[in-house]
């Protein structure tokens, strides 16, 4: 009888493995369609499915720790959702570093890397693992984020919380998620027996819909409302989802009513969340609302210096760090990603990092990071600086008080935009391209001889490129 049972178990396991393998083919197809060829080939194509497993955990592997971390951070939740939609018995996805994955066809110099010891599997499960990199001591603080940082530390302290909820808001990639992971880690360190639950609003919605389909909303509600600390990231994703918002409202009511800790993040303040119910915004506003402003040059440079401390053996000269801090301004996440790319490519190719190498490696990133200045913006800035009306710059007036600012505006348009000379001429009252050429040459000459003109151009350049 036991032998028969063993055979049956083996058949079941084999059937489950086949099901997961077929699901993996579908998942890869979805990833290829959504990510695009370049991103898929570089980061996602090298993922390999590890045979075996217990039917509840899908094991995936990549050839390097760097790639493993990137896929986990950017696609961990997505992979779990994809597998669970196809194979409901799957409860978690383990993303590991190992030799089972095929080498990436894009980064062909990978054998130059020093051997990497296999990392512990990172499991993306129903209770997300807190990222060990995102701690309070790794968060670089300045005036733009000090209130949010101090509020996050205060909420992570044991005892009766001074306030709850904490609502963090900022643009993408400025440190909200870092602080949320840090809160979870610090609170667990102080209260090890605490139940901490962290999820994205998108994941909240997905799990809620799954609970409705399986007619098991009780377990879903119990899991969330029993949390001592509940952290929900990117609240803006439930905008317009009425049934999800209904459940979310009752969840935060229960958590707050029980005196437990609640942390919410979004890309806007509560009042700016269009499509989110007023009662939810009201409840979230009754705690502490803290914003994180866009980082300035000094903070971006400090972030890079701090990031290098976590990259033993990486050597990046100061002028390269200065370049990244000055040119990549959209988000801290993009900034760190650029540094990761430079270091990884240097290790893969065995080339020493210098300014030329960084520019060659990050050419597309640096070009994409350049601020797109329009001719309309230039005309408004020049008009304001010289106390004119924008219409004066496109008029037929030839008085020096108008003609010189017009020439400066044309010079700036040639320098700061990708518009052709005829296009620039048309934007200045239909003037010929030769007029634009003359204006550019004249201002270049005057900048060498006329201190007032040079100062005006410098001020306008700082304002427009700022």
XYZ file of N, CA and C in Angstrom, residues 189-278:
270
model
N 12.713 44.757 15.055
C 13.885 44.637 15.920
C 13.538 44.992 17.359
N 12.654 45.978 17.520
C 12.258 46.405 18.865
C 11.197 45.493 19.464
N 10.311 44.967 18.611
C 9.209 44.107 19.087
C 9.201 42.851 18.203
N 10.070 41.882 18.470
C 10.228 40.726 17.581
C 8.948 39.926 17.371
N 8.059 39.915 18.356
C 6.848 39.115 18.224
C 5.742 39.830 17.449
N 5.996 41.081 17.033
C 4.972 41.865 16.338
C 4.661 41.263 14.971
N 3.438 41.441 14.536
C 3.028 41.014 13.192
C 3.085 42.237 12.276
N 4.028 42.222 11.365
C 4.219 43.334 10.433
C 3.837 42.861 9.033
N 3.013 43.627 8.376
C 2.555 43.274 7.037
C 2.755 44.468 6.109
N 3.471 44.228 5.008
C 3.725 45.302 4.053
C 3.319 44.843 2.667
N 2.599 45.700 1.942
C 2.175 45.368 0.589
C 1.934 46.643 -0.203
N 1.954 46.504 -1.513
C 1.578 47.633 -2.366
C 0.057 47.698 -2.435
N -0.472 48.868 -2.778
C -1.923 48.995 -2.946
C -2.393 48.089 -4.076
N -1.556 47.924 -5.075
C -1.890 47.029 -6.188
C -2.028 45.596 -5.684
N -1.117 45.199 -4.788
C -1.192 43.856 -4.210
C -2.431 43.714 -3.320
N -2.760 44.758 -2.568
C -3.978 44.760 -1.764
C -5.176 44.461 -2.659
N -5.248 45.153 -3.778
C -6.365 44.971 -4.706
C -6.366 43.557 -5.284
N -5.198 43.056 -5.687
C -5.107 41.718 -6.267
C -5.563 40.656 -5.265
N -5.047 40.740 -4.035
C -5.417 39.742 -3.028
C -6.891 39.823 -2.674
N -7.436 41.027 -2.655
C -8.852 41.190 -2.352
C -9.710 40.553 -3.445
N -9.361 40.784 -4.690
C -10.118 40.185 -5.802
C -10.006 38.666 -5.753
N -8.805 38.154 -5.452
C -8.629 36.705 -5.334
C -9.490 36.142 -4.213
N -9.569 36.874 -3.097
C -10.396 36.425 -1.973
C -11.872 36.391 -2.355
N -12.303 37.381 -3.118
C -13.697 37.394 -3.580
C -13.982 36.190 -4.480
N -13.048 35.915 -5.392
C -13.251 34.800 -6.328
C -13.284 33.459 -5.610
N -12.439 33.342 -4.579
C -12.384 32.076 -3.837
C -13.381 32.040 -2.678
N -14.156 33.110 -2.540
C -15.157 33.219 -1.473
C -14.516 33.021 -0.097
N -13.380 33.668 0.091
C -12.660 33.561 1.361
C -12.218 34.946 1.822
N -13.115 35.904 1.806
C -12.765 37.262 2.229
C -12.481 37.314 3.728
N -13.015 36.372 4.479
C -12.781 36.379 5.925
C -11.288 36.249 6.228
N -10.611 35.310 5.547
C -9.174 35.127 5.786
C -8.398 36.366 5.379
N -8.798 36.967 4.271
C -8.132 38.188 3.810
C -8.251 39.295 4.856
N -9.447 39.514 5.351
C -9.660 40.571 6.337
C -8.919 40.276 7.632
N -8.954 39.026 8.051
C -8.286 38.648 9.301
C -6.791 38.878 9.204
N -6.205 38.530 8.058
C -4.758 38.677 7.879
C -4.335 40.129 7.989
N -5.071 41.042 7.366
C -4.701 42.448 7.386
C -5.007 43.098 8.729
N -6.173 42.808 9.265
C -6.610 43.527 10.463
C -5.960 43.012 11.746
N -5.273 41.896 11.632
C -4.549 41.399 12.805
C -3.117 41.928 12.856
N -2.713 42.702 11.853
C -1.355 43.234 11.818
C -1.145 44.286 12.901
N 0.001 44.227 13.566
C 0.366 45.270 14.525
C 0.899 46.511 13.801
N 1.497 46.273 12.642
C 1.993 47.356 11.794
C 1.637 47.008 10.356
N 0.816 47.836 9.745
C 0.405 47.625 8.360
C 0.971 48.749 7.506
N 1.710 48.373 6.470
C 2.305 49.351 5.571
C 1.774 49.108 4.156
N 1.206 50.145 3.560
C 0.636 50.035 2.210
C 1.290 51.088 1.327
N 1.945 50.623 0.268
C 2.717 51.489 -0.620
C 1.904 51.840 -1.872
N 2.150 53.048 -2.418
C 1.562 53.483 -3.700
C 0.035 53.440 -3.687
N -0.558 54.179 -2.769
C -2.016 54.178 -2.624
C -2.730 54.645 -3.890
N -2.077 55.443 -4.709
C -2.741 56.001 -5.892
C -3.268 54.919 -6.835
N -2.786 53.690 -6.700
C -3.206 52.643 -7.628
C -4.621 52.127 -7.361
N -5.224 52.483 -6.239
C -6.608 52.047 -6.025
C -7.602 53.135 -6.426
N -7.119 54.238 -6.985
C -8.019 55.310 -7.428
C -9.014 54.763 -8.439
N -10.278 55.045 -8.210
C -11.324 54.615 -9.125
C -11.802 53.191 -8.931
N -11.171 52.442 -8.023
C -11.576 51.050 -7.777
C -12.520 51.036 -6.574
N -13.810 51.134 -6.823
C -14.789 51.363 -5.751
C -14.829 50.236 -4.728
N -14.909 48.988 -5.177
C -15.020 47.885 -4.220
C -13.739 47.729 -3.404
N -12.592 47.940 -4.050
C -11.330 47.874 -3.326
C -11.245 48.988 -2.288
N -11.686 50.193 -2.652
C -11.655 51.313 -1.712
C -12.583 51.064 -0.524
N -13.699 50.422 -0.782
C -14.625 50.093 0.310
C -13.939 49.201 1.338
N -13.273 48.157 0.859
C -12.571 47.247 1.757
C -11.377 47.928 2.417
N -10.671 48.767 1.662
C -9.524 49.478 2.212
C -9.958 50.408 3.346
N -11.073 51.088 3.167
C -11.575 51.992 4.203
C -11.859 51.229 5.496
N -12.527 50.088 5.371
C -12.846 49.315 6.571
C -11.573 48.744 7.207
N -10.609 48.396 6.395
C -9.349 47.869 6.928
C -8.616 48.921 7.755
N -8.456 50.128 7.199
C -7.719 51.153 7.946
C -8.510 51.602 9.167
N -9.831 51.553 9.082
C -10.642 51.883 10.254
C -10.383 50.901 11.389
N -10.343 49.618 11.041
C -10.108 48.584 12.049
C -8.711 48.724 12.664
N -7.722 48.941 11.809
C -6.339 49.053 12.294
C -6.190 50.270 13.201
N -6.715 51.403 12.751
C -6.601 52.627 13.549
C -7.437 52.534 14.816
N -8.621 51.942 14.710
C -9.491 51.821 15.883
C -8.902 50.947 16.965
N -8.068 49.998 16.560
C -7.424 49.108 17.525
C -6.145 49.709 18.088
N -5.814 50.940 17.691
C -4.618 51.594 18.199
C -3.326 51.056 17.614
N -3.432 50.408 16.448
C -2.239 49.841 15.818
C -1.621 50.837 14.841
N -0.498 50.461 14.282
C 0.280 51.381 13.456
C -0.062 51.181 11.985
N -0.207 52.309 11.305
C -0.543 52.283 9.889
C 0.351 53.279 9.156
N 0.978 52.829 8.076
C 1.808 53.700 7.239
C 1.329 53.569 5.799
N 1.061 54.699 5.180
C 0.592 54.735 3.792
C 1.535 55.620 2.994
N 1.797 55.244 1.751
C 2.576 56.131 0.879
C 1.840 56.324 -0.435
N 2.127 57.452 -1.070
C 1.530 57.765 -2.373
C 2.404 58.793 -3.060
N 2.101 59.037 -4.328
C 2.886 60.023 -5.061
C 2.346 61.434 -4.906
N 1.233 61.577 -4.164
C 0.647 62.887 -3.893
C 0.116 62.933 -2.468
N -0.175 64.130 -1.988
C -0.771 64.267 -0.660
C -2.201 63.710 -0.704
N -2.810 63.409 0.450
C -4.157 62.822 0.444
C -5.170 63.633 -0.366
N -5.141 64.951 -0.224
C -6.111 65.790 -0.932
C -5.886 65.803 -2.437
N -4.714 65.371 -2.879
C -4.413 65.383 -4.312
C -4.672 64.063 -5.009
N -5.201 63.077 -4.276
C -5.441 61.759 -4.850
C -6.804 61.728 -5.545
N -6.831 62.116 -6.781
C -8.075 62.080 -7.550
C -8.553 60.638 -7.690
N -9.860 60.455 -7.512
C -10.425 59.123 -7.655
C -10.405 58.305 -6.390
N -9.894 58.875 -5.281
C -9.911 58.202 -3.980
C -10.996 58.847 -3.129
N -11.807 58.017 -2.497
C -12.960 58.507 -1.740
C -12.563 59.521 -0.669
N -13.440 60.504 -0.475
C -13.179 61.577 0.490
C -13.024 61.028 1.909
